[in-house]
Amino acid sequence: MPIRPVLQQIIAKCLLELGVAVVPEQVGLERPLRPEHGDWSTNAALVHAGRAGLAPRELAGRLAELLSVARVPHLESLEVAGPGFVNIHLQTNWLHDVLRDVVAQGEVSYAASDAGGGERVQIEFVSANPTGPLHVGNGWWGAYGDSLARVMQRCGYTVLREYYVNDTGGQITLLGESLLARRRGEEPPEGGYQGDYLAGLADEYAGPDEAAAAGRWASERILSGIVETLASISISFDEWYSQASVEESGAVEETVGILRAKGLVEEREGALWFRSSELGDSRDRVLVRSGGEPTYLGGDLAYHRDKFLVRGFDRVVDIFGADHHGQVASLKAGVEALGIEPERLEVLLGQMVSLVEGGKTGRMSKRAGNFVPLDDLVADIGPDAVRLLALNASLDQATNLDLDLVREQSMENPVYYVQYAHARIASMERVRREREIARIEITGCDLGVLKDARELDLLRRLEEFPDIVAEACAERAPHKVTAWVRRLAGAFHGFYHDCPVLALSGAGDPTSLALMQARLWLVEGARIGFAIALSLIGISAPEKM
RNA sequence: GCCCUCGUAGCUCAAUUGGAUAGAGCAGAUGACUUCUAAUCAUCAGGCUGCAGGUUCGAGUCCUGCCGAGGGCGCCA
C-alpha cells in the first residue's frame, strides 16, 4: 500500500478539524528536494491560511499538532518550516515497506494503475507522407508517440496506435511524375522529388507510363520501407489507415452533409467552404475544391469523424510536427461542428528537430532530397541511443541535434549508463547462481538492515516511480520516465560501488548473511524498476555488455 | 503585418504544473580498480533562468510589454 494517499487522507482529516474542507487528492504533498526538509512536505497551511482565517505559520503549527497524534505511519518527527510548510520525517522502515511492495507487484504490476479506467484512446503519430524515407524528426516524434502509448497502456487506457497514410492527392501524382522522369533520365518536374532513393525505384518500376499509377506503386514501396525503419526502433502500429480509403468510402460527402445541415457550409466560387471562423478558426476553409476533389482538411475531418463517431474512440491524441500547427484550429473547429466534445481531441505539437552537421544547420526537405534519413542515424549510433536521445527532452523543446557530436559521443551516450546498470544486475545474478547462493523468501527477510545512505537513496527512487509513471501519463510526457530511469541508474551505480552484495567481507557470520539477503532483494527491486522503465521507453535491457 | 511555440551552465536537456538554496549528462580539472563488470564512483569548477515590469507568503513556471529563434498564415499536405 503506497504511503502517499494515506498521508493525504490524514492531512485532509486534520484540515477538516481546523475548519478547512479539502478532498484528499488535492492536498499538496511533495517529496522535498532537500533531505533536511523531511521525507514528505505539505504546503496545505500556505494554501488554506486565508480560508482558515489564520496566518500560514499558525495554521501550520496547529496542523502539525493534530498530525502528531493522528497515527501517521512510521512517523519520526514533524516540523513547521519556512513560510508555513509542515515537514514530515519518517523512520527509514517506511522505505523497507516500499521494497516489499515492489517485489510483490513485480514487473507486471508495479507502477501500473487504472487511472484510464479502460478508456479507449487512439494515438495517431508519425503519419509521414509515403513520398520518401523517414527523416530524423519523424523518428523523434515517433519514439515519443510510441512511448506515450506504452505509458498510457500501463495506466489503464486501451490504446490503439495508428498511422494515417496520405496515399492520395497531388503529392502522389507528383511522386509518380518524378519517378517517370527519372526513368527517362530527365530532371524531375518543378517542385518534384529529388532524393536518391528514387533512382533505385525508377530502375525497378515496370508499370505503365502514367503518373498516378507510378505514384501509387512508388508510395507502396516507400511505405514498406517506412514500416521496416520504424520496426528497427521498436515502433509498431496497430492500424495503417489509408486516406484514399476514407475518400473513396464517401465519408467526405457524409461529413460535408452533416456540416451543411448545421448551416456551416456554403458554396463560393465553385468550391465548398467550411465556415470555421465561426468556431474559433482564423478564417474559413475549403473542404471540396471547385474541381470536386476534397482538400486535405475535407479528408481529415471525415477521418476524425470516423475515429470518434464510427469507430467510437473515447479520446484521440494526434501528434503532429509543429509545422502542421496551422491546421489545428480548423481541425478542432470541424470536430466541434460534428458534435464531438473538443476536449476529446488532443493535439500535441512536436517542436522542430534541426540537424547540425559540419557546423552547418540545415532544414530538411524531402522534395529537395537533403534530409538525413532516420535509417542513417540508427546505423550510426544504434536504435537504443536514438530512442533515448529522442525521449530525453519534452515535445515542446525544439531540439538541435549535432550529428558530429552525437556520433562522437555515441559511446558516452546516457543510454549505456542506464543499460550498464541493468547488465550489472544480470551479472550479479549469474554469479549468485554460480556460487549457489540461495535467496530466502522476502517475507522472512529482515530489510531493516538496509540503512546505508546508498541503499535508502535507491529505495527512494523506487518509491517515487509509480507517481512518475502516473505523471508521465497525465501530462502526456513519457520523457519523464527517461529522466527517472537515469536517476535510478545513478542511485544503483552508487549503491553498487559502495555496497558489496555477494562480495561482502566476513562471509558466513550471521550479520553479513542477513545484509546480503536484504541487499539481494534490493537489487531485485532495482531490476524490476529498470525492466519496467526501459520497456516503457522502448529500449532493450541487456543482460551483458 | 497577424497567429502559434520556444528562450535555463560553453554544448544537449531536466526542474515534483506556483514551493524552500534551479539540477543531470557531455566538454574541463583532480582522485579511486587484488572484491559482484571502471561503459563505474568521488571531489572541484561552471547561472542576473533573454530583458523590463506586474500578480503573492513565494515566479524558471502565471499576466503585460519589448528582444531573439523556429513554425504557420494555399482550392499543398
Coordinates of C-alpha atoms (C1' of nucleotides) in Angstrom, one line a residue:
Chain A
M1 CA 0.0 0.0 0.0
P2 CA 1.6 3.2 -1.1
I3 CA 2.0 5.8 1.6
R4 CA 1.1 9.0 -0.3
P5 CA -2.7 8.6 -0.3
V6 CA -2.6 7.6 3.3
L7 CA -0.8 10.8 4.2
Q8 CA -3.1 12.8 2.1
Q9 CA -6.1 11.3 3.8
I10 CA -4.8 12.0 7.2
I11 CA -3.9 15.6 6.4
A12 CA -7.3 16.2 4.9
K13 CA -8.9 14.9 8.0
C14 CA -6.8 17.2 10.2
L15 CA -7.6 20.2 8.0
L16 CA -11.3 19.4 8.3
E17 CA -10.9 19.6 12.1
L18 CA -9.3 23.0 11.6
G19 CA -12.3 24.1 9.6
V20 CA -10.9 23.6 6.1
A21 CA -12.6 21.2 3.8
V22 CA -10.4 19.6 1.2
V23 CA -10.6 16.4 -0.8
P24 CA -7.5 14.2 -0.1
E25 CA -6.4 14.1 -3.7
Q26 CA -6.0 17.9 -3.6
V27 CA -3.8 18.0 -0.6
G28 CA -0.4 19.4 -1.7
L29 CA 2.1 16.8 -0.7
E30 CA 5.5 16.5 -2.2
R31 CA 8.9 14.9 -1.7
P32 CA 11.2 17.9 -0.8
L33 CA 14.4 18.2 -2.8
R34 CA 16.4 18.8 0.3
P35 CA 16.7 15.9 2.8
E36 CA 16.6 18.2 5.8
H37 CA 13.0 19.2 4.7
G38 CA 11.9 15.7 5.5
D39 CA 10.6 12.7 3.6
W40 CA 7.3 14.5 2.8
S41 CA 6.2 18.0 3.0
T42 CA 2.8 19.7 2.7
N43 CA 2.0 23.2 1.8
A44 CA -1.6 22.9 2.9
A45 CA -1.2 25.6 5.5
L46 CA 0.1 28.1 3.0
V47 CA -2.7 27.3 0.5
H48 CA -5.5 27.4 3.0
A49 CA -4.4 30.0 5.5
G50 CA -6.8 32.6 4.0
R51 CA -9.9 30.3 4.3
A52 CA -9.0 29.3 7.9
G53 CA -8.5 32.9 8.8
L54 CA -5.1 32.3 10.3
A55 CA -1.6 33.2 9.5
P56 CA 0.1 30.4 7.5
R57 CA 2.6 29.5 10.1
E58 CA 0.0 29.4 12.8
L59 CA -2.2 27.1 10.7
A60 CA 0.8 25.0 10.0
G61 CA 1.6 24.8 13.8
R62 CA -2.0 23.6 14.5
L63 CA -1.8 21.1 11.6
A64 CA 1.4 19.7 12.9
E65 CA -0.1 19.4 16.4
L66 CA -3.0 17.4 15.0
L67 CA -0.8 15.3 12.9
S68 CA 1.4 14.3 15.8
V69 CA -1.5 12.4 17.3
A70 CA -3.1 11.2 14.1
R71 CA -1.3 7.9 13.8
V72 CA 0.8 8.8 10.8
P73 CA 2.5 5.5 9.8
H74 CA 6.3 5.4 10.6
L75 CA 6.2 9.0 11.9
E76 CA 9.5 10.1 13.3
S77 CA 9.0 13.9 13.7
L78 CA 7.2 16.9 12.4
E79 CA 8.2 20.5 12.0
V80 CA 6.9 23.8 10.7
A81 CA 9.4 25.4 8.3
G82 CA 9.8 28.3 6.0
P83 CA 6.7 30.3 5.3
G84 CA 4.4 27.6 6.6
F85 CA 5.4 24.1 5.3
V86 CA 4.8 21.2 7.5
N87 CA 7.7 18.8 7.1
I88 CA 7.2 15.1 7.9
H89 CA 10.2 13.0 8.8
L90 CA 9.6 9.2 8.7
Q91 CA 11.5 6.3 10.2
T92 CA 13.5 4.6 7.5
N93 CA 11.4 1.5 7.7
W94 CA 8.8 3.2 5.6
L95 CA 11.2 2.6 2.7
H96 CA 11.5 -1.0 3.5
D97 CA 7.8 -1.4 3.0
V98 CA 8.3 0.1 -0.4
L99 CA 10.7 -2.7 -1.4
R100 CA 8.2 -5.4 -0.3
D101 CA 5.6 -3.6 -2.4
V102 CA 7.9 -3.5 -5.5
V103 CA 8.7 -7.2 -5.2
A104 CA 5.2 -8.2 -4.5
Q105 CA 3.9 -6.4 -7.6
G106 CA 6.8 -7.2 -9.8
E107 CA 7.3 -6.2 -13.4
V108 CA 3.7 -6.7 -14.4
S109 CA 2.0 -4.5 -11.8
Y110 CA 4.5 -2.1 -10.2
A111 CA 3.9 1.5 -11.2
A112 CA 0.8 0.4 -13.1
S113 CA -2.6 1.9 -12.4
D114 CA -6.2 2.0 -13.7
A115 CA -6.2 5.8 -14.0
G116 CA -7.5 5.4 -17.5
G117 CA -10.4 3.2 -16.5
G118 CA -10.2 1.3 -19.8
E119 CA -11.0 4.4 -21.8
R120 CA -10.4 3.7 -25.5
V121 CA -7.7 6.0 -26.8
Q122 CA -6.4 6.3 -30.3
I123 CA -2.9 7.8 -30.7
E124 CA -2.1 8.9 -34.2
F125 CA 1.5 9.7 -34.8
V126 CA 4.3 9.7 -37.5
S127 CA 1.8 9.7 -40.4
A128 CA 4.6 10.9 -42.7
N129 CA 3.7 11.1 -46.3
P130 CA 4.9 8.0 -48.2
T131 CA 6.9 10.0 -50.6
G132 CA 10.3 9.3 -49.2
P133 CA 12.1 7.6 -46.3
L134 CA 11.6 8.8 -42.8
H135 CA 13.8 11.6 -41.6
V136 CA 15.2 12.0 -38.1
G137 CA 12.4 14.3 -37.0
N138 CA 9.9 11.6 -37.8
G139 CA 11.8 9.2 -35.5
W140 CA 11.9 11.7 -32.7
W141 CA 8.1 12.2 -32.6
G142 CA 7.6 8.5 -33.4
A143 CA 9.5 7.4 -30.4
Y144 CA 7.6 9.9 -28.3
G145 CA 4.2 8.7 -29.6
D146 CA 5.1 5.0 -29.1
S147 CA 6.3 5.6 -25.6
L148 CA 3.3 7.6 -24.8
A149 CA 1.2 4.7 -25.9
R150 CA 3.1 2.3 -23.7
V151 CA 2.8 4.7 -20.7
M152 CA -0.9 5.1 -21.2
Q153 CA -1.4 1.4 -21.5
R154 CA 0.3 0.9 -18.2
C155 CA -2.1 3.4 -16.7
G156 CA -5.2 1.6 -17.7
Y157 CA -6.0 3.0 -21.1
T158 CA -6.9 0.8 -24.0
V159 CA -4.6 2.2 -26.7
L160 CA -4.6 1.9 -30.4
R161 CA -1.6 3.2 -32.4
E162 CA -2.4 4.5 -35.8
Y163 CA -0.5 5.8 -38.8
Y164 CA -2.6 7.8 -41.3
V165 CA -1.2 7.1 -44.7
N166 CA -1.5 10.1 -47.1
D167 CA -1.7 7.9 -50.1
T168 CA -3.7 10.1 -52.4
G169 CA -3.7 13.6 -53.8
G170 CA -1.4 15.7 -55.8
Q171 CA 1.8 14.7 -54.0
I172 CA 1.4 11.1 -55.1
T173 CA 0.9 12.2 -58.7
L174 CA 4.0 14.4 -58.3
L175 CA 5.9 11.4 -56.9
G176 CA 4.9 9.4 -59.9
E177 CA 5.9 12.2 -62.3
S178 CA 9.3 12.4 -60.6
L179 CA 9.7 8.7 -60.9
L180 CA 8.8 8.6 -64.5
A181 CA 11.2 11.5 -65.2
R182 CA 14.0 9.6 -63.5
R183 CA 13.2 6.5 -65.6
R184 CA 13.6 8.6 -68.7
G185 CA 16.8 10.0 -67.4
E186 CA 15.3 13.5 -67.1
E187 CA 15.1 16.1 -64.3
P188 CA 12.1 15.8 -62.1
P189 CA 9.3 18.4 -62.7
E190 CA 9.3 21.7 -60.9
G191 CA 8.9 21.1 -57.2
G192 CA 9.2 17.4 -57.7
Y193 CA 11.1 14.9 -55.6
Q194 CA 14.9 14.8 -56.0
G195 CA 16.1 12.2 -53.5
D196 CA 18.5 9.5 -54.4
Y197 CA 16.0 6.9 -53.2
L198 CA 14.0 7.5 -56.4
A199 CA 16.8 6.2 -58.6
G200 CA 16.6 2.6 -57.4
L201 CA 12.8 2.7 -57.6
A202 CA 12.9 4.1 -61.1
D203 CA 15.1 1.2 -62.3
E204 CA 12.7 -1.3 -60.8
Y205 CA 9.4 0.2 -62.0
A206 CA 7.9 -1.7 -64.9
G207 CA 4.4 -0.3 -64.8
P208 CA 2.7 2.0 -67.3
D209 CA 3.9 5.4 -68.2
E210 CA 1.2 7.1 -66.1
A211 CA 1.9 9.4 -63.2
A212 CA -0.9 8.2 -60.9
A213 CA -0.1 4.5 -61.2
A214 CA 3.6 5.1 -60.9
G215 CA 3.0 7.3 -57.8
R216 CA 0.8 4.7 -56.2
W217 CA 3.4 1.9 -56.9
A218 CA 6.3 4.0 -55.5
S219 CA 4.4 5.1 -52.4
E220 CA 3.6 1.5 -51.6
R221 CA 7.3 0.5 -51.9
I222 CA 8.3 3.5 -49.8
L223 CA 5.7 2.7 -47.2
S224 CA 7.1 -0.8 -46.7
G225 CA 10.5 0.8 -46.2
I226 CA 8.9 3.0 -43.5
V227 CA 7.5 0.0 -41.8
E228 CA 10.9 -1.5 -41.5
T229 CA 12.6 1.7 -40.4
L230 CA 10.0 2.1 -37.6
A231 CA 10.4 -1.6 -36.6
S232 CA 14.2 -1.0 -36.2
I233 CA 13.5 1.4 -33.3
S234 CA 10.7 -0.8 -31.9
I235 CA 7.8 1.2 -33.2
S236 CA 4.8 -0.7 -34.5
F237 CA 1.3 0.3 -35.4
D238 CA -2.0 -1.4 -34.9
E239 CA -3.5 0.3 -37.8
W240 CA -2.4 1.8 -41.1
Y241 CA -5.3 3.9 -42.2
S242 CA -5.4 4.9 -45.8
Q243 CA -6.5 8.4 -46.8
A244 CA -7.6 7.1 -50.1
S245 CA -9.9 4.6 -48.4
V246 CA -11.5 7.5 -46.5
E247 CA -12.1 9.5 -49.6
E248 CA -13.4 6.5 -51.6
S249 CA -15.8 5.4 -49.0
G250 CA -18.0 8.5 -49.4
A251 CA -17.1 9.6 -45.8
V252 CA -16.2 13.1 -47.1
E253 CA -19.6 13.6 -48.6
E254 CA -21.3 12.4 -45.4
T255 CA -19.2 14.7 -43.3
V256 CA -19.9 17.7 -45.5
G257 CA -23.6 16.7 -45.3
I258 CA -23.6 16.9 -41.6
L259 CA -21.9 20.3 -41.6
R260 CA -24.3 21.5 -44.3
A261 CA -27.2 20.5 -42.2
K262 CA -25.9 22.7 -39.5
G263 CA -25.6 25.6 -41.9
L264 CA -21.8 25.7 -41.7
V265 CA -21.1 25.0 -45.3
E266 CA -21.5 27.3 -48.3
E267 CA -20.5 27.5 -51.9
R268 CA -18.2 30.2 -53.0
E269 CA -16.6 30.4 -56.5
G270 CA -17.4 26.8 -57.2
A271 CA -15.8 25.4 -54.1
L272 CA -17.4 24.2 -50.8
W273 CA -16.3 26.2 -47.8
F274 CA -16.5 25.4 -44.1
R275 CA -17.3 28.5 -42.1
S276 CA -14.8 27.5 -39.4
S277 CA -14.2 31.1 -38.5
E278 CA -17.4 30.9 -36.5
L279 CA -15.8 28.3 -34.4
G280 CA -12.6 29.9 -33.5
D281 CA -10.6 29.4 -36.6
S282 CA -8.8 32.4 -38.1
R283 CA -10.6 32.1 -41.4
D284 CA -12.9 29.9 -43.4
R285 CA -11.5 26.8 -45.1
V286 CA -12.2 25.0 -48.4
L287 CA -13.5 21.4 -47.9
V288 CA -14.1 20.5 -51.5
R289 CA -12.2 22.1 -54.4
S290 CA -14.1 23.5 -57.4
G291 CA -12.9 20.5 -59.3
G292 CA -14.7 18.2 -56.9
E293 CA -11.6 16.9 -55.1
P294 CA -11.7 17.1 -51.3
T295 CA -9.0 19.2 -49.7
Y296 CA -6.7 17.7 -47.1
L297 CA -9.0 19.2 -44.4
G298 CA -12.0 17.7 -46.0
G299 CA -10.4 14.3 -45.8
D300 CA -9.1 14.9 -42.4
L301 CA -12.5 15.9 -41.0
A302 CA -14.0 12.8 -42.5
Y303 CA -11.2 10.8 -40.9
H304 CA -11.7 12.3 -37.5
R305 CA -15.4 11.8 -37.7
D306 CA -14.6 8.2 -38.4
K307 CA -12.3 8.0 -35.4
F308 CA -14.9 9.3 -33.0
L309 CA -18.3 8.5 -34.4
V310 CA -17.7 5.4 -36.4
R311 CA -15.0 3.6 -34.5
G312 CA -16.1 5.1 -31.2
F313 CA -12.8 6.1 -29.6
D314 CA -13.4 8.0 -26.3
R315 CA -10.3 10.0 -26.9
V316 CA -7.9 10.8 -29.7
V317 CA -4.4 12.0 -29.4
D318 CA -2.8 13.4 -32.6
I319 CA 0.9 14.0 -32.5
F320 CA 1.9 16.5 -35.3
G321 CA 5.1 18.3 -36.1
A322 CA 5.0 22.0 -35.2
D323 CA 4.9 22.8 -39.0
H324 CA 1.4 21.5 -39.0
H325 CA 0.1 23.6 -36.2
G326 CA -1.7 25.8 -38.7
Q327 CA -4.3 23.0 -39.2
V328 CA -5.1 22.6 -35.6
A329 CA -7.7 25.3 -35.3
S330 CA -9.5 24.1 -38.4
L331 CA -9.5 20.5 -37.2
K332 CA -10.7 21.5 -33.7
A333 CA -13.5 23.6 -35.3
G334 CA -14.5 20.8 -37.5
V335 CA -14.6 18.2 -34.7
E336 CA -16.7 20.6 -32.6
A337 CA -19.1 21.2 -35.5
L338 CA -19.5 17.5 -35.9
G339 CA -20.9 17.4 -32.3
I340 CA -17.8 15.9 -30.7
E341 CA -16.7 17.5 -27.4
P342 CA -13.5 19.3 -28.4
E343 CA -11.7 18.1 -25.2
R344 CA -11.8 14.5 -26.6
L345 CA -9.3 15.6 -29.3
E346 CA -5.8 16.3 -28.0
V347 CA -3.3 17.7 -30.5
L348 CA 0.3 17.5 -29.3
L349 CA 2.8 19.5 -31.3
G350 CA 6.4 18.3 -31.5
Q351 CA 8.8 21.2 -32.0
M352 CA 11.1 21.0 -34.9
V353 CA 14.3 18.9 -34.8
S354 CA 17.0 20.7 -36.6
L355 CA 20.2 19.0 -37.5
V356 CA 23.7 20.4 -37.4
E357 CA 26.5 18.8 -39.4
G358 CA 29.9 20.2 -40.0
G359 CA 28.9 23.2 -38.1
K360 CA 26.1 23.9 -40.5
T361 CA 22.4 23.8 -39.6
G362 CA 20.1 22.7 -42.3
R363 CA 16.4 22.4 -42.9
M364 CA 15.3 19.1 -44.0
S365 CA 13.3 18.8 -47.2
K366 CA 12.0 15.6 -48.7
R367 CA 11.5 17.2 -52.0
A368 CA 15.0 18.7 -52.2
G369 CA 16.4 15.4 -51.0
N370 CA 18.7 16.9 -48.5
F371 CA 17.3 15.4 -45.3
V372 CA 19.1 13.0 -43.0
P373 CA 17.3 9.6 -43.1
L374 CA 16.4 8.1 -39.8
D375 CA 18.0 4.8 -41.1
D376 CA 21.4 6.5 -41.2
L377 CA 21.2 7.7 -37.7
V378 CA 20.1 4.3 -36.5
A379 CA 23.0 2.7 -38.3
D380 CA 25.4 5.3 -36.8
I381 CA 24.5 5.1 -33.1
G382 CA 22.1 2.2 -32.7
P383 CA 18.4 2.1 -32.1
D384 CA 18.6 2.3 -28.3
A385 CA 20.6 5.5 -28.4
V386 CA 18.2 7.0 -30.9
R387 CA 15.2 6.3 -28.7
L388 CA 16.9 7.6 -25.6
L389 CA 18.0 10.8 -27.3
A390 CA 14.5 11.3 -28.7
L391 CA 12.9 10.7 -25.3
N392 CA 15.3 12.8 -23.4
A393 CA 13.5 16.1 -24.0
S394 CA 9.9 17.2 -23.8
L395 CA 7.9 17.6 -27.0
D396 CA 7.9 21.3 -26.5
Q397 CA 11.6 21.6 -26.7
A398 CA 12.9 22.4 -30.1
T399 CA 16.0 20.2 -30.4
N400 CA 19.3 20.9 -32.0
L401 CA 20.9 17.7 -33.0
D402 CA 24.6 17.9 -33.7
L403 CA 25.3 14.8 -35.8
D404 CA 29.0 15.0 -35.4
L405 CA 28.7 15.3 -31.7
V406 CA 26.2 12.5 -31.5
R407 CA 28.4 10.2 -33.4
E408 CA 31.5 11.2 -31.4
Q409 CA 29.7 10.8 -28.1
S410 CA 27.8 7.7 -29.0
M411 CA 29.8 5.6 -26.6
E412 CA 29.2 8.3 -23.9
N413 CA 25.5 8.2 -24.6
P414 CA 23.4 8.1 -21.4
V415 CA 21.7 5.0 -22.7
Y416 CA 24.8 2.9 -21.8
Y417 CA 24.8 4.4 -18.3
V418 CA 21.3 3.0 -17.8
Q419 CA 21.8 -0.3 -19.6
Y420 CA 25.0 -0.9 -17.8
A421 CA 23.2 -0.8 -14.5
H422 CA 20.8 -3.4 -15.8
A423 CA 23.7 -5.5 -17.1
R424 CA 25.5 -5.3 -13.8
I425 CA 22.4 -6.7 -12.1
A426 CA 22.2 -9.5 -14.5
S427 CA 25.8 -10.2 -13.9
M428 CA 25.3 -10.4 -10.2
E429 CA 22.5 -12.8 -10.7
R430 CA 24.8 -15.1 -12.8
V431 CA 27.5 -15.0 -10.1
R432 CA 24.9 -15.7 -7.4
R433 CA 23.8 -18.9 -9.3
E434 CA 27.4 -19.9 -9.9
R435 CA 28.2 -19.7 -6.2
E436 CA 24.9 -21.4 -5.4
I437 CA 23.8 -18.7 -3.0
A438 CA 20.1 -19.1 -2.3
R439 CA 17.9 -16.1 -1.9
I440 CA 15.5 -16.6 1.0
E441 CA 11.8 -15.6 0.8
I442 CA 11.4 -11.8 1.2
T443 CA 8.7 -12.4 3.8
G444 CA 11.4 -14.0 6.1
C445 CA 14.0 -11.4 5.2
D446 CA 14.9 -8.6 7.6
L447 CA 15.0 -5.5 5.4
G448 CA 15.6 -3.3 8.4
V449 CA 19.4 -3.8 7.9
L450 CA 19.2 -1.6 4.8
K451 CA 20.4 1.6 6.4
D452 CA 23.2 2.9 4.2
A453 CA 22.6 6.2 2.5
R454 CA 23.1 4.5 -0.9
E455 CA 20.5 1.9 -0.1
L456 CA 18.0 4.4 1.1
D457 CA 18.6 6.5 -1.9
L458 CA 17.8 3.6 -4.2
L459 CA 14.7 2.8 -2.2
R460 CA 13.5 6.4 -2.6
R461 CA 13.9 6.2 -6.3
L462 CA 11.8 3.1 -6.4
E463 CA 9.2 4.7 -4.2
E464 CA 8.6 7.6 -6.5
F465 CA 8.3 5.5 -9.7
P466 CA 4.5 5.0 -9.6
D467 CA 4.0 8.7 -9.3
I468 CA 6.4 9.3 -12.2
V469 CA 4.5 7.0 -14.5
A470 CA 1.2 8.5 -13.5
E471 CA 2.5 12.0 -14.2
A472 CA 4.1 10.9 -17.5
C473 CA 0.7 9.6 -18.5
A474 CA -1.4 12.6 -17.2
E475 CA 0.9 15.1 -18.8
R476 CA 1.5 13.1 -21.9
A477 CA 5.1 13.4 -21.1
P478 CA 6.9 10.0 -21.5
H479 CA 10.3 11.7 -21.3
K480 CA 9.7 11.9 -17.5
V481 CA 10.3 8.1 -17.4
T482 CA 13.7 8.7 -19.1
A483 CA 14.7 11.3 -16.5
W484 CA 13.6 8.9 -13.8
V485 CA 15.4 5.8 -15.1
R486 CA 18.6 7.9 -15.4
R487 CA 18.2 8.8 -11.7
L488 CA 17.6 5.2 -10.8
A489 CA 20.8 4.2 -12.7
G490 CA 22.7 6.9 -10.7
A491 CA 21.4 5.6 -7.5
F492 CA 22.2 2.0 -8.5
H493 CA 25.7 2.7 -9.6
G494 CA 26.4 4.5 -6.3
F495 CA 25.0 1.6 -4.4
Y496 CA 27.0 -0.9 -6.4
H497 CA 30.2 1.0 -5.8
D498 CA 29.7 1.3 -2.0
C499 CA 27.7 -1.7 -1.0
P500 CA 29.0 -5.1 -1.8
V501 CA 26.4 -7.8 -2.0
L502 CA 27.9 -11.2 -2.9
A503 CA 31.4 -9.9 -2.1
L504 CA 30.6 -8.9 1.5
S505 CA 33.5 -9.5 3.8
G506 CA 33.1 -11.6 6.8
A507 CA 31.0 -14.1 4.8
G508 CA 29.5 -16.7 7.0
D509 CA 28.7 -14.6 10.0
P510 CA 25.0 -14.1 10.6
T511 CA 25.1 -10.3 10.3
S512 CA 26.7 -10.4 6.9
L513 CA 24.4 -13.1 5.7
A514 CA 21.3 -11.0 6.8
L515 CA 22.7 -8.0 5.0
M516 CA 23.5 -10.0 1.9
Q517 CA 19.9 -11.3 1.8
A518 CA 18.4 -7.8 2.2
R519 CA 20.7 -6.4 -0.5
L520 CA 19.8 -9.2 -2.9
W521 CA 16.2 -8.1 -2.6
L522 CA 17.1 -4.5 -3.0
V523 CA 18.9 -5.5 -6.2
E524 CA 15.9 -7.4 -7.4
G525 CA 13.7 -4.3 -6.7
A526 CA 16.0 -2.2 -8.8
R527 CA 15.9 -4.8 -11.6
I528 CA 12.2 -4.6 -11.6
G529 CA 12.4 -0.8 -11.9
F530 CA 14.8 -0.9 -14.8
A531 CA 12.9 -3.6 -16.6
I532 CA 9.6 -1.6 -16.4
A533 CA 11.1 1.8 -17.3
L534 CA 13.3 0.5 -20.2
S535 CA 10.3 -1.2 -21.7
L536 CA 8.2 2.0 -21.4
I537 CA 10.8 4.0 -23.3
G538 CA 11.3 1.2 -25.7
I539 CA 15.0 0.4 -25.0
S540 CA 16.5 -3.0 -24.7
A541 CA 17.5 -4.3 -21.3
P542 CA 20.8 -6.2 -22.0
E543 CA 22.0 -9.0 -19.7
K544 CA 25.6 -8.4 -20.7
M545 CA 27.6 -5.5 -22.0
Chain B
rG1 C1' 1.9 42.5 -40.8
rC2 C1' -1.2 38.8 -37.8
rC3 C1' -1.2 34.0 -35.1
rC4 C1' 1.3 29.7 -32.5
rU5 C1' 5.6 27.5 -29.9
rC6 C1' 10.0 28.3 -27.5
rG7 C1' 14.3 31.1 -24.9
rU8 C1' 17.6 27.8 -18.3
rA9 C1' 25.7 26.3 -17.2
rG10 C1' 30.4 26.6 -23.1
rC11 C1' 27.0 22.3 -25.5
rU12 C1' 22.5 18.8 -25.2
rC13 C1' 18.5 18.9 -21.9
rA14 C1' 15.8 18.5 -16.7
rA15 C1' 13.2 21.0 -12.9
rU16 C1' 7.5 17.3 -8.4
rU17 C1' 2.3 22.2 -13.4
rG18 C1' 3.3 28.2 -8.2
rG19 C1' 7.3 25.8 -3.4
rA20 C1' 12.2 26.3 0.4
rU21 C1' 19.4 27.1 -1.7
rA22 C1' 17.4 25.9 -10.2
rG23 C1' 19.6 20.1 -11.3
rA24 C1' 21.9 15.9 -14.7
rG25 C1' 25.0 14.4 -18.8
rC26 C1' 28.8 15.9 -22.2
rA27 C1' 33.1 19.1 -22.6
rG28 C1' 37.2 21.0 -18.4
rA29 C1' 40.4 19.9 -13.6
rU30 C1' 41.7 16.2 -9.7
rG31 C1' 41.5 11.5 -7.4
rA32 C1' 39.6 5.9 -6.7
rC33 C1' 40.0 -0.9 -9.5
rU34 C1' 43.6 -7.5 -5.5
rU35 C1' 36.2 -7.7 -4.4
rC36 C1' 29.6 -8.7 -7.8
rU37 C1' 31.6 -5.8 -14.9
rA38 C1' 35.9 1.2 -14.1
rA39 C1' 30.6 1.7 -20.1
rU40 C1' 31.5 2.9 -12.8
rC41 C1' 32.3 6.1 -8.3
rA42 C1' 34.0 10.7 -5.6
rU43 C1' 35.5 16.0 -5.4
rC44 C1' 36.1 20.8 -7.8
rA45 C1' 34.7 24.4 -11.4
rG46 C1' 30.7 26.3 -14.1
rG47 C1' 23.9 30.6 -13.7
rC48 C1' 21.1 38.1 -13.0
rU49 C1' 16.6 31.1 -15.9
rG50 C1' 16.8 36.7 -23.0
rC51 C1' 15.3 41.9 -20.9
rA52 C1' 11.8 45.1 -18.1
rG53 C1' 7.6 45.5 -15.2
rG54 C1' 3.2 43.1 -12.6
rU55 C1' 0.3 39.3 -9.6
rU56 C1' 1.5 36.9 -3.9
rC57 C1' 3.7 34.5 1.7
rG58 C1' 6.7 32.5 -2.7
rA59 C1' 7.8 33.1 -10.0
rG60 C1' 12.3 29.4 -14.4
rU61 C1' 6.9 28.3 -14.2
rC62 C1' 1.1 32.8 -14.3
rC63 C1' -0.1 38.2 -16.7
rU64 C1' 1.7 42.6 -19.8
rG65 C1' 5.4 44.8 -23.0
rC66 C1' 9.9 44.5 -25.6
rC67 C1' 14.3 41.5 -27.8
rG68 C1' 15.8 36.9 -30.2
rA69 C1' 14.9 31.9 -32.6
rG70 C1' 11.7 28.4 -35.0
rG71 C1' 7.0 27.4 -37.3
rG72 C1' 2.3 28.8 -39.5
rC73 C1' -0.9 32.3 -42.4
rG74 C1' -2.8 27.8 -50.2
rC75 C1' -9.0 25.4 -53.8
rC76 C1' -0.4 21.9 -50.9
rA77 C1' -0.1 18.2 -47.5

